Amino acid sequence: MIHYNLNNRKLVLGHPGGKYGLYIPSSSRWMEEIKTLDQYEAAKTEDIHYKLQYQTFDITLDGCTQKFLVGSTTTVEHVLEMLSVNAISSFEDTFGLYTSYGERLKDKDTVWAILKDMGAEQDVIYYRPLSQKIVVCTSAEPDMAVELEVDFSRPLKSLLPFFCRRFGVKISECQAIKDEKGLVLDVEKALNASRVSHNSKIMIVKNGGSSYDSPTSAVSAASTLVNGAEVNIWEEPDSAETLQFSSSGVSPMVYTVSAGSLNKLVVHLTNEKGEGSTQYLDFVKTFLLTYQSFTSAFVLLKKLIERYHVPRIGNMSQGEFEKFRLTVQLRVCNVILQWTKKYTSDFLDVKNGEALIAEMTKFTESILAADHPTMAKQIRKSITKLKEGPEAWSSHVAKSMGPPPPPPSKAPRQGKDGVLRIFDYPAEEIARQLTLIEFGLFYNIRPLELLNQAWTKRDASVRAAGILALTKRFNAVACWVAKTILDLKTVKARARRMTRMIDIAVHLHGLNNFSTLMAFIAGLNKAAIMRLKHTFKELSSTSRKKLADFEKLMTAENSYKTYRAALHTVNPPCIPYIGVYLIDLTYMEDGNPNNIDNLINFTKRQMVSTVIREVHQYQSSPVNFKTVDELARLLNVFPDANDTFEKLLYELSLKREPREAAPK
């Protein structure tokens, strides 16, 4: 018999729960464990592959989960045949495999392909009777029936919410459910247990009026802003007290939302008439980028779920309601899909992310799966990626960008005593590695950090960790630039080092790395450096001109007018100087109130959104260089900048070029 053990610490199995075997490629055969090696001639002359032979496939039936080992050619049909041998079912039932989001697995699909599509976290697979058709109506309109497909093995009370959503009826309005003979059905029993036949008709008996009442003006307009959880989104009236618009003032007139209650902003977010227009798409982006400045993710999800449960309002016919319901629900689904794909910071939050994902998963699997399984599948895929955590999500985003191969690295000259130092590398390679480090920090800034001046708050280390990290790096680079110049004792050596710094700055500019370029300029403009008159005299006119040009480019005059113009002419990848954005956001926050007449000031959020979108635009185009490990390590250990360090720099400057003393 063939027995084997693999002792290799570097070996990582891609499917630790699966079963691996020995495979002969030339004959496409698996070696049987009950045989000996002598029985396989190929084993004497060919390479034998150790590879995955069976994967684990979990199936839930009758509330219990069972594990099955399936080969690469095993189809859903094969699994169903295997299950039918042991499963107990009524004669007329035909069974299938279903996902948690309501999709039936196709009989001819291979299980391995299904598992690959699911990703790292296998979805729950249910073995149950196939969904069958039933006709449903209400006592208010017995002639307006809807044909639905449901699982006849589920308790009727679990199907009732699905029925109610299709008619815009509240569950509390349901007095009873009757079959075709007028007999009241036991909601604790399944339809098949109550002898309800496929394609038969049942009736929801209502205990109230024939339609959902329209909102009344008695509801406080500001209620969703002050006490957002108190007023259902469908019960707040439409008026100037709940939603306000502003016009472009130019023909053709364009109206945009300027302020609104939370309920009405969410209504506009999922407006049944909005999809496709530029104004609507812009509103959705602005809302999802800035909602954290006026509500929480949990409240937003609650409001979207409220909006999804569409009531039948006024004198709507069943046909009108069906069209309205479908449109609104799909708008909600599309917003959720965008939220979970592109605006993920709340889902990746260390403190509350898991709870938010759990709430979203519950809604997706318990409600969306029944109504819109295709949309539920897409949303669940996004949720699965979110569950893998921030690092996995960032990796997924980076892979989706598909950058071309990076250029080759620039080789360093031989260092003294065989030890490589930063300036043994070419200026271009130093600039590349600085840019890689800078982009990593810039990329980590989340939209939430740019809201409500989070970087200035007491808990900024939590709320704006990315901005603080980039700012800390900026100050460290500026101090490093100054320190490396002052470390040299002679005027000529300092001038050569300063020239080298300017050369690196030239490459930083060429790489559109305005962030580190600004840090270099800040370092060269520190008081400890600016007073080195003798050192500056040794600079060539070319180097002095380059430095002057960079200072002119990055000057703060006229609100960084020259820099802004240059930034908007370059093509990404680009790392902008974050300080300008923070200044702009400060003016926007200080100059505009959060609320106007108890309504959320959405015009302010549109202004803030333009900044966040620009930041996101540059984050979406990564730099593409190979990391030079040793150089990157050296460039990552700069000393922290603080008042003490600044004082030491100035003291060192006085030592290098004392006041009124001859140059050294």
XYZ file of C-alpha atoms in Angstrom:
664
model
C 0.000 0.000 0.000
C 1.152 3.554 -0.720
C 1.804 5.568 2.443
C 3.466 8.973 2.421
C 4.173 11.922 4.668
C 5.311 15.344 3.448
C 7.695 17.129 5.792
C 8.177 20.601 4.368
C 7.691 23.682 6.522
C 7.395 25.922 3.468
C 4.561 23.870 1.962
C 1.206 25.645 2.280
C -1.924 23.769 1.230
C -4.469 25.889 -0.585
C -7.358 23.742 0.680
C -6.429 22.415 4.135
C -9.876 20.822 4.555
C -9.612 18.918 1.276
C -7.931 15.638 0.406
C -4.687 15.574 -1.556
C -3.354 12.693 -3.619
C -0.584 11.563 -5.978
C -1.263 12.206 -9.660
C 0.383 10.881 -12.852
C 0.119 13.668 -15.493
C 1.038 11.523 -18.520
C -1.916 9.198 -18.039
C -4.190 11.634 -16.156
C -4.591 9.088 -13.377
C -4.665 9.216 -9.598
C -2.543 6.670 -7.756
C -4.695 4.413 -5.588
C -3.637 4.153 -1.971
C -4.449 0.436 -1.847
C -1.797 -0.264 -4.489
C 2.000 -0.298 -4.235
C 4.489 1.835 -6.150
C 5.655 -1.274 -8.042
C 2.261 -1.398 -9.703
C 2.900 2.002 -11.325
C 5.658 1.914 -13.957
C 5.335 5.671 -14.423
C 6.463 6.238 -10.834
C 9.916 4.962 -11.807
C 10.477 7.360 -14.712
C 8.121 10.335 -14.346
C 7.488 13.182 -11.941
C 4.520 12.475 -9.696
C 2.370 15.449 -8.701
C 0.980 15.973 -5.207
C -2.249 17.898 -5.779
C -5.780 18.464 -4.572
C -8.009 15.482 -5.355
C -11.168 16.234 -3.370
C -12.608 19.434 -1.895
C -14.937 19.674 1.082
C -18.501 20.687 0.222
C -20.814 21.572 3.137
C -24.549 20.992 2.690
C -27.293 21.805 5.197
C -30.300 19.496 5.294
C -32.914 19.216 8.019
C -31.007 21.822 10.047
C -27.769 19.801 10.138
C -24.618 20.463 8.127
C -22.892 17.511 6.493
C -19.497 17.488 4.793
C -18.932 15.797 1.445
C -15.695 15.201 -0.468
C -16.148 16.045 -4.151
C -13.797 15.600 -7.094
C -13.056 18.110 -9.827
C -15.663 16.613 -12.197
C -18.439 16.178 -9.622
C -21.541 18.109 -10.660
C -24.507 19.347 -8.655
C -26.525 16.591 -10.315
C -24.121 13.957 -8.937
C -24.461 15.397 -5.427
C -28.266 15.395 -5.676
C -28.252 11.746 -6.760
C -26.066 10.873 -3.793
C -28.315 12.781 -1.385
C -31.534 11.303 -2.777
C -30.416 7.806 -1.807
C -30.445 8.625 1.902
C -32.822 11.602 2.154
C -36.386 11.104 3.370
C -38.900 13.073 1.307
C -42.450 12.871 0.058
C -42.932 11.144 -3.273
C -43.934 14.254 -5.206
C -41.057 16.442 -3.967
C -38.135 17.202 -6.247
C -35.085 18.537 -4.448
C -32.348 20.992 -5.332
C -29.396 22.812 -3.821
C -29.897 26.481 -2.910
C -27.588 29.214 -1.665
C -28.411 31.413 1.314
C -29.308 34.225 -1.107
C -31.981 32.090 -2.807
C -30.180 31.040 -5.980
C -30.664 27.470 -7.130
C -27.427 25.778 -8.179
C -27.533 24.507 -11.766
C -27.473 20.729 -12.112
C -24.713 20.652 -14.741
C -22.313 23.014 -12.928
C -19.293 21.409 -11.263
C -19.041 21.847 -7.513
C -15.422 23.020 -7.808
C -16.491 25.891 -10.084
C -19.206 26.838 -7.580
C -16.733 26.787 -4.679
C -14.290 28.940 -6.651
C -17.034 31.468 -7.365
C -17.906 31.637 -3.663
C -14.350 32.540 -2.666
C -12.619 31.914 0.640
C -15.813 31.717 2.698
C -18.177 29.021 1.462
C -21.792 30.092 1.430
C -24.368 27.975 3.245
C -25.854 25.473 0.785
C -29.320 24.091 1.508
C -30.784 20.813 0.267
C -34.529 21.394 0.019
C -37.550 20.883 -2.220
C -37.618 22.961 -5.386
C -39.595 26.190 -5.214
C -43.090 25.828 -6.636
C -45.704 28.276 -7.863
C -48.556 29.589 -5.762
C -51.124 32.309 -6.506
C -51.604 34.967 -3.809
C -54.226 37.696 -3.449
C -55.624 39.917 -0.695
C -59.150 40.153 0.660
C -59.225 43.816 -0.403
C -58.675 42.889 -4.080
C -59.343 39.168 -4.564
C -59.206 39.494 -8.355
C -55.708 41.069 -8.338
C -53.590 37.962 -7.796
C -49.827 37.522 -8.119
C -48.082 34.274 -9.039
C -45.052 33.589 -6.827
C -42.489 30.814 -6.399
C -41.924 29.642 -2.824
C -40.538 26.774 -0.793
C -43.603 24.737 0.226
C -41.612 23.067 3.020
C -41.135 26.304 4.989
C -43.551 27.391 7.744
C -46.176 29.755 6.384
C -45.243 32.457 8.906
C -41.748 32.638 7.374
C -43.289 33.251 3.928
C -45.735 35.892 5.153
C -43.224 38.829 5.066
C -42.433 37.936 1.437
C -46.131 37.952 0.532
C -46.684 41.250 2.339
C -43.825 42.968 0.498
C -45.364 41.977 -2.829
C -48.642 43.686 -1.911
C -47.325 46.623 0.131
C -49.143 45.352 3.199
C -47.954 45.573 6.791
C -47.684 42.242 8.596
C -49.751 43.744 11.406
C -52.612 44.216 8.912
C -52.817 40.479 8.189
C -55.675 38.874 10.081
C -55.399 35.406 8.520
C -54.410 33.406 5.432
C -57.041 31.236 3.762
C -56.845 28.521 1.132
C -59.065 28.182 -1.956
C -61.828 26.606 0.130
C -61.815 29.515 2.576
C -60.205 27.496 5.365
C -57.805 29.381 7.648
C -54.272 28.012 7.338
C -52.071 27.371 10.355
C -49.119 29.761 9.939
C -46.945 27.470 12.054
C -47.223 24.736 9.426
C -45.640 24.514 6.000
C -47.853 24.775 2.913
C -47.316 21.132 2.005
C -48.128 20.077 5.574
C -51.427 21.953 5.240
C -52.173 20.062 2.003
C -51.887 23.202 -0.121
C -51.247 22.112 -3.707
C -48.787 23.631 -6.130
C -50.353 26.338 -8.354
C -53.310 26.732 -5.980
C -54.535 30.059 -4.616
C -54.350 31.522 -1.120
C -55.726 34.796 0.244
C -54.278 37.267 2.758
C -57.188 38.508 4.850
C -56.596 42.110 5.894
C -57.979 43.618 9.070
C -57.485 47.254 8.039
C -58.242 49.553 5.136
C -57.571 48.809 1.514
C -54.364 50.828 1.235
C -51.484 52.286 3.162
C -52.317 55.788 4.416
C -50.323 58.670 2.939
C -48.042 60.651 5.276
C -49.722 63.431 7.214
C -48.438 66.936 7.700
C -48.613 66.428 11.460
C -45.240 64.653 11.379
C -42.390 66.937 12.442
C -40.196 67.842 9.484
C -37.014 67.848 11.514
C -37.695 64.555 13.247
C -35.269 62.499 11.188
C -32.461 64.928 11.863
C -32.973 65.227 15.606
C -34.475 61.829 16.346
C -33.792 59.858 13.200
C -35.079 56.552 14.522
C -38.558 57.834 15.443
C -40.196 58.479 12.062
C -40.455 55.808 9.401
C -39.120 56.974 6.054
C -42.553 56.498 4.428
C -44.359 58.563 7.061
C -42.544 61.880 6.667
C -44.364 64.383 4.425
C -42.974 65.971 1.265
C -42.592 69.712 1.810
C -40.099 72.575 1.854
C -39.701 71.768 5.528
C -38.239 68.346 4.731
C -36.413 68.789 1.401
C -35.061 71.901 -0.313
C -33.570 72.460 -3.764
C -31.358 75.098 -5.341
C -31.241 76.013 -9.023
C -28.253 76.489 -11.284
C -29.571 79.904 -12.331
C -28.628 79.138 -15.930
C -30.876 77.857 -18.705
C -31.637 74.996 -18.981
C -32.385 75.161 -15.264
C -30.908 72.353 -13.172
C -32.164 71.754 -9.637
C -30.061 70.028 -7.014
C -30.771 69.088 -3.406
C -29.475 71.771 -1.048
C -30.845 70.569 2.314
C -33.077 67.868 3.701
C -34.039 65.649 6.579
C -32.268 62.304 6.744
C -35.414 60.511 5.602
C -35.817 62.695 2.527
C -32.142 62.500 1.610
C -32.376 58.695 1.667
C -35.568 58.889 -0.403
C -33.725 61.006 -2.970
C -30.799 58.576 -2.798
C -33.152 55.811 -3.938
C -35.390 57.979 -6.121
C -37.387 55.838 -8.540
C -37.052 58.568 -11.198
C -33.416 59.385 -10.689
C -31.156 56.705 -12.134
C -29.111 57.734 -15.168
C -29.114 61.506 -14.778
C -25.849 63.275 -13.996
C -27.426 65.058 -11.030
C -28.653 61.787 -9.511
C -25.322 59.986 -9.908
C -23.520 62.974 -8.425
C -25.926 62.983 -5.477
C -25.309 59.279 -4.786
C -21.525 59.746 -4.810
C -21.726 62.786 -2.555
C -24.065 61.061 -0.110
C -21.969 57.890 0.216
C -18.754 59.887 0.606
C -20.101 62.212 3.300
C -22.954 60.467 5.159
C -20.673 59.881 8.158
C -20.731 63.638 8.787
C -24.472 63.601 9.572
C -25.459 60.025 10.486
C -24.028 56.585 11.245
C -23.739 53.524 9.036
C -26.216 51.617 11.209
C -28.853 54.352 10.920
C -28.287 54.570 7.164
C -28.752 50.811 6.798
C -31.930 51.025 8.892
C -33.288 53.780 6.635
C -32.431 51.832 3.468
C -34.266 48.800 4.851
C -37.270 51.007 5.671
C -37.182 52.384 2.139
C -36.967 48.854 0.715
C -40.264 47.886 2.393
C -42.450 49.765 -0.077
C -46.059 50.374 1.058
C -48.963 50.644 -1.321
C -49.890 54.295 -1.008
C -53.221 55.953 -1.740
C -55.184 54.680 -4.735
C -52.384 52.814 -6.492
C -53.538 49.862 -8.560
C -51.694 46.585 -8.037
C -49.993 47.048 -11.403
C -48.835 50.573 -10.547
C -47.657 49.419 -7.154
C -45.735 46.482 -8.629
C -43.793 48.784 -10.963
C -43.147 51.329 -8.198
C -42.097 48.651 -5.688
C -39.703 46.970 -8.088
C -38.031 50.246 -9.095
C -37.521 51.478 -5.526
C -36.245 48.121 -4.289
C -33.725 47.885 -7.123
C -32.560 51.452 -6.372
C -31.969 50.398 -2.762
C -30.068 47.316 -3.955
C -27.888 49.403 -6.268
C -27.051 51.862 -3.489
C -26.143 48.998 -1.135
C -24.013 47.407 -3.846
C -22.101 50.661 -4.395
C -21.771 51.151 -0.642
C -20.267 47.701 -0.076
C -17.995 47.927 -3.127
C -16.672 51.486 -3.204
C -17.358 53.177 0.144
C -16.186 50.506 2.551
C -14.573 52.328 5.479
C -17.421 51.642 7.931
C -17.464 47.960 7.005
C -13.706 47.706 7.592
C -13.841 49.619 10.880
C -12.089 47.664 13.636
C -14.668 48.532 16.293
C -18.021 48.265 14.506
C -17.268 46.730 11.105
C -18.170 43.141 11.985
C -21.506 44.150 13.504
C -22.372 46.237 10.431
C -21.462 43.370 8.092
C -23.622 41.038 10.195
C -26.624 43.378 9.877
C -26.094 43.730 6.130
C -25.742 39.949 5.743
C -28.950 39.361 7.707
C -30.900 41.734 5.452
C -29.362 40.249 2.308
C -30.057 36.620 3.177
C -33.436 36.996 4.886
C -35.093 39.580 2.619
C -33.166 40.332 -0.582
C -32.617 36.629 -1.239
C -36.371 36.057 -1.451
C -37.171 39.102 -3.604
C -34.100 39.644 -5.786
C -31.696 36.663 -5.638
C -29.454 37.982 -8.418
C -28.856 41.280 -6.613
C -28.484 39.408 -3.322
C -25.731 37.293 -4.866
C -23.789 40.365 -6.027
C -24.114 42.071 -2.643
C -23.087 38.929 -0.805
C -19.937 38.692 -2.938
C -18.999 42.205 -1.839
C -19.758 41.330 1.778
C -17.563 38.225 1.546
C -14.611 40.347 0.399
C -15.270 42.779 3.252
C -15.190 39.924 5.765
C -11.628 39.136 4.701
C -10.515 42.425 6.296
C -8.832 45.700 5.230
C -5.600 44.130 3.954
C -7.409 41.605 1.779
C -9.722 44.349 0.469
C -6.772 46.602 -0.408
C -5.108 43.669 -2.157
C -8.301 42.989 -4.122
C -8.517 46.648 -5.193
C -4.839 46.706 -6.181
C -5.217 43.527 -8.266
C -8.270 44.920 -10.044
C -6.214 47.915 -11.192
C -3.882 45.609 -13.144
C -0.766 47.843 -13.440
C 1.856 47.108 -16.120
C 5.234 45.594 -15.142
C 7.365 48.100 -13.179
C 10.580 49.523 -14.683
C 13.864 47.941 -13.556
C 15.490 49.375 -10.429
C 18.582 51.586 -10.646
C 21.674 49.857 -9.268
C 23.698 51.554 -6.481
C 27.417 52.209 -6.615
C 29.613 50.137 -4.339
C 29.354 51.389 -0.759
C 32.255 51.921 1.596
C 33.299 48.751 3.413
C 30.622 46.903 1.455
C 27.859 48.726 3.380
C 25.237 50.474 1.256
C 23.988 53.879 2.341
C 21.165 56.016 0.997
C 23.335 58.225 -1.192
C 25.074 55.251 -2.798
C 21.879 54.912 -4.840
C 21.063 57.109 -7.869
C 18.850 60.130 -7.197
C 16.119 58.662 -9.405
C 15.937 55.425 -7.400
C 15.865 57.334 -4.115
C 12.952 59.373 -5.494
C 11.156 56.189 -6.575
C 11.460 54.550 -3.161
C 10.375 57.755 -1.405
C 7.366 57.830 -3.731
C 6.441 54.212 -2.977
C 6.507 54.939 0.756
C 4.552 58.173 0.334
C 1.861 56.592 -1.828
C 1.342 53.812 0.710
C 0.600 56.412 3.381
C -1.531 58.549 1.054
C -3.561 55.512 -0.062
C -4.443 54.662 3.547
C -6.356 57.919 4.093
C -10.067 57.074 4.342
C -12.895 59.431 3.281
C -14.079 59.533 6.906
C -10.807 61.236 7.915
C -11.609 64.204 5.678
C -14.966 64.891 7.339
C -15.672 67.311 10.197
C -11.955 68.235 10.499
C -11.310 64.851 12.101
C -7.541 65.450 12.023
C -7.937 68.296 14.558
C -9.998 66.407 17.141
C -8.835 64.884 20.424
C -9.313 61.379 19.072
C -7.567 62.201 15.779
C -5.214 59.244 16.258
C -8.271 57.011 15.788
C -10.484 59.084 13.481
C -7.734 60.388 11.181
C -4.868 57.926 11.568
C -4.001 58.069 7.864
C -3.750 61.865 7.740
C -1.652 61.959 10.908
C 0.685 59.272 9.559
C 1.195 61.171 6.295
C 1.728 64.453 8.167
C 4.219 62.802 10.498
C 6.099 61.409 7.506
C 6.109 64.838 5.822
C 7.712 66.454 8.872
C 10.189 63.595 9.249
C 11.304 63.899 5.606
C 11.734 67.669 5.957
C 13.897 67.205 9.063
C 15.879 64.412 7.397
C 16.659 66.674 4.429
C 18.014 69.324 6.790
C 19.846 66.857 9.038
C 21.696 65.093 6.211
C 23.012 68.453 4.996
C 24.054 69.596 8.462
C 25.765 66.272 9.203
C 28.577 67.268 6.814
C 31.299 69.439 8.290
C 32.645 71.344 5.280
C 30.937 73.928 3.092
C 31.724 72.047 -0.131
C 30.425 68.756 1.254
C 27.217 70.424 2.399
C 26.798 72.083 -1.006
C 27.249 68.721 -2.747
C 24.656 67.165 -0.454
C 22.259 70.057 -1.047
C 22.753 69.644 -4.796
C 21.949 65.954 -4.411
C 18.762 66.810 -2.566
C 17.722 69.162 -5.354
C 18.434 66.408 -7.907
C 16.176 64.035 -5.967
C 13.533 66.783 -5.913
C 13.761 66.991 -9.716
C 12.896 63.294 -9.946
C 10.125 63.645 -7.361
C 8.610 66.349 -9.545
C 8.948 64.114 -12.586
C 7.071 61.384 -10.722
C 4.259 63.838 -9.833
C 5.082 63.309 -6.156
C 4.121 66.786 -4.971
C 3.815 65.576 -1.387
C 7.450 64.577 -0.881
C 8.587 67.437 -3.128
C 6.909 69.849 -0.714
C 8.633 68.100 2.209
C 12.019 68.576 0.492
C 11.287 72.270 -0.051
C 10.223 72.569 3.592
C 13.484 70.943 4.654
C 15.594 73.216 2.457
C 13.691 76.244 3.776
C 14.131 75.486 7.459
C 15.783 78.281 9.414
C 18.698 75.958 10.196
C 19.379 75.598 6.444
C 18.420 79.041 5.139
C 21.095 80.708 7.265
C 23.899 78.633 5.643
C 24.950 81.504 3.356
C 28.364 80.058 2.575
C 26.859 76.702 1.613
C 24.299 78.316 -0.700
C 27.077 80.321 -2.383
C 28.718 77.038 -3.399
C 25.610 75.874 -5.229
C 25.726 76.068 -9.007
C 23.433 78.541 -10.723
C 21.587 75.569 -12.229
C 20.827 74.080 -8.814
C 19.775 77.451 -7.417
C 17.390 77.954 -10.344
C 15.867 74.490 -9.907
C 15.269 75.163 -6.230
C 13.781 78.586 -6.973
C 11.465 77.052 -9.587
C 10.223 74.456 -7.103
C 9.660 77.123 -4.445
C 7.680 79.154 -6.963
C 5.656 76.069 -7.939
C 4.728 75.168 -4.356
C 4.331 78.681 -2.935
C 1.294 79.310 -0.729
C 0.657 82.669 -2.445
C -2.845 83.148 -3.857
C -3.997 79.971 -2.111
C -1.423 77.772 -3.870
C -2.655 78.947 -7.264
C 0.444 77.834 -9.206
C 0.520 74.393 -7.589
C -3.217 73.843 -8.132
C -2.879 74.665 -11.818
C 0.077 72.296 -12.187
C -1.692 69.497 -10.299
C -4.683 69.579 -12.610
C -2.543 69.291 -15.746
C -0.648 66.115 -14.798
C -1.815 62.581 -15.487
C -1.961 60.053 -12.624
C -0.247 58.424 -10.879
C 0.189 61.474 -8.717
C 0.631 62.153 -5.005
C -0.833 65.572 -4.172
C 0.207 67.693 -1.218
C -2.391 66.879 1.446
C -1.936 70.217 3.223
C -3.823 72.118 0.518
C -6.822 69.811 0.851
C -6.839 70.225 4.624
C -6.808 74.019 4.240
C -9.710 73.867 1.764
C -11.710 71.571 4.025
C -11.101 73.828 7.017
C -12.541 76.819 5.128
C -15.529 74.740 4.003
C -16.236 73.442 7.506
C -15.787 76.777 9.275
C -17.620 78.825 6.663
C -20.735 76.684 6.273
C -23.129 75.394 8.966
C -23.839 71.670 9.228
C -27.583 72.295 9.405
C -29.955 74.865 7.912
C -33.357 75.232 9.583
C -32.914 71.832 11.227
C -32.167 70.218 7.856
C -28.878 68.650 6.823
C -26.905 71.178 4.769
C -26.266 69.038 1.700
C -24.688 71.877 -0.284
C -21.871 71.828 2.254
C -21.489 68.074 1.756
C -21.260 68.600 -2.009
C -18.388 71.033 -1.465
C -16.578 68.600 0.839
C -17.271 65.773 -1.581
C -15.361 67.502 -4.399
C -12.217 67.388 -2.255
C -12.717 63.774 -1.187
C -13.341 62.701 -4.784
C -10.143 64.342 -5.952
C -8.183 62.585 -3.213
C -9.842 59.284 -4.146
C -9.040 59.852 -7.818
C -5.316 59.973 -7.060
C -5.541 57.068 -4.609
C -7.006 54.952 -7.408
C -3.856 55.203 -9.564
C -0.984 53.514 -7.698
C 2.675 54.126 -8.448
C 4.399 51.190 -10.071
C 7.990 50.611 -8.978
C 9.832 47.651 -7.528
C 10.663 47.951 -3.855
C 14.422 48.010 -3.258
C 14.367 46.450 0.195
C 17.608 47.813 1.634
C 17.039 51.354 0.357
C 13.388 51.306 1.460
C 14.489 50.211 4.927
C 16.934 53.117 5.176
C 14.311 55.604 3.980
C 11.798 54.343 6.530
C 13.840 55.077 9.653
C 13.879 58.875 9.674
C 13.817 60.493 13.135
C 10.539 61.971 14.363
C 10.220 65.731 13.987
C 9.537 67.715 17.159
C 10.540 70.973 18.830
C 13.580 69.372 20.462
C 14.820 68.057 17.125
C 14.285 71.447 15.479
C 16.334 73.042 18.262
C 19.132 70.508 17.733
C 19.132 71.277 14.001
C 19.553 74.983 14.653
C 22.345 74.389 17.165
C 24.099 72.168 14.618
C 23.658 74.877 11.990
C 25.337 77.441 14.277
C 28.162 75.009 14.815
C 28.671 74.503 11.072
C 28.487 78.207 10.180
C 28.824 80.372 13.291
C 27.546 83.927 13.084
C 30.081 86.309 11.461
C 32.661 83.505 11.196
C 34.746 82.323 8.263
C 33.275 79.389 6.316
C 34.392 75.843 7.032
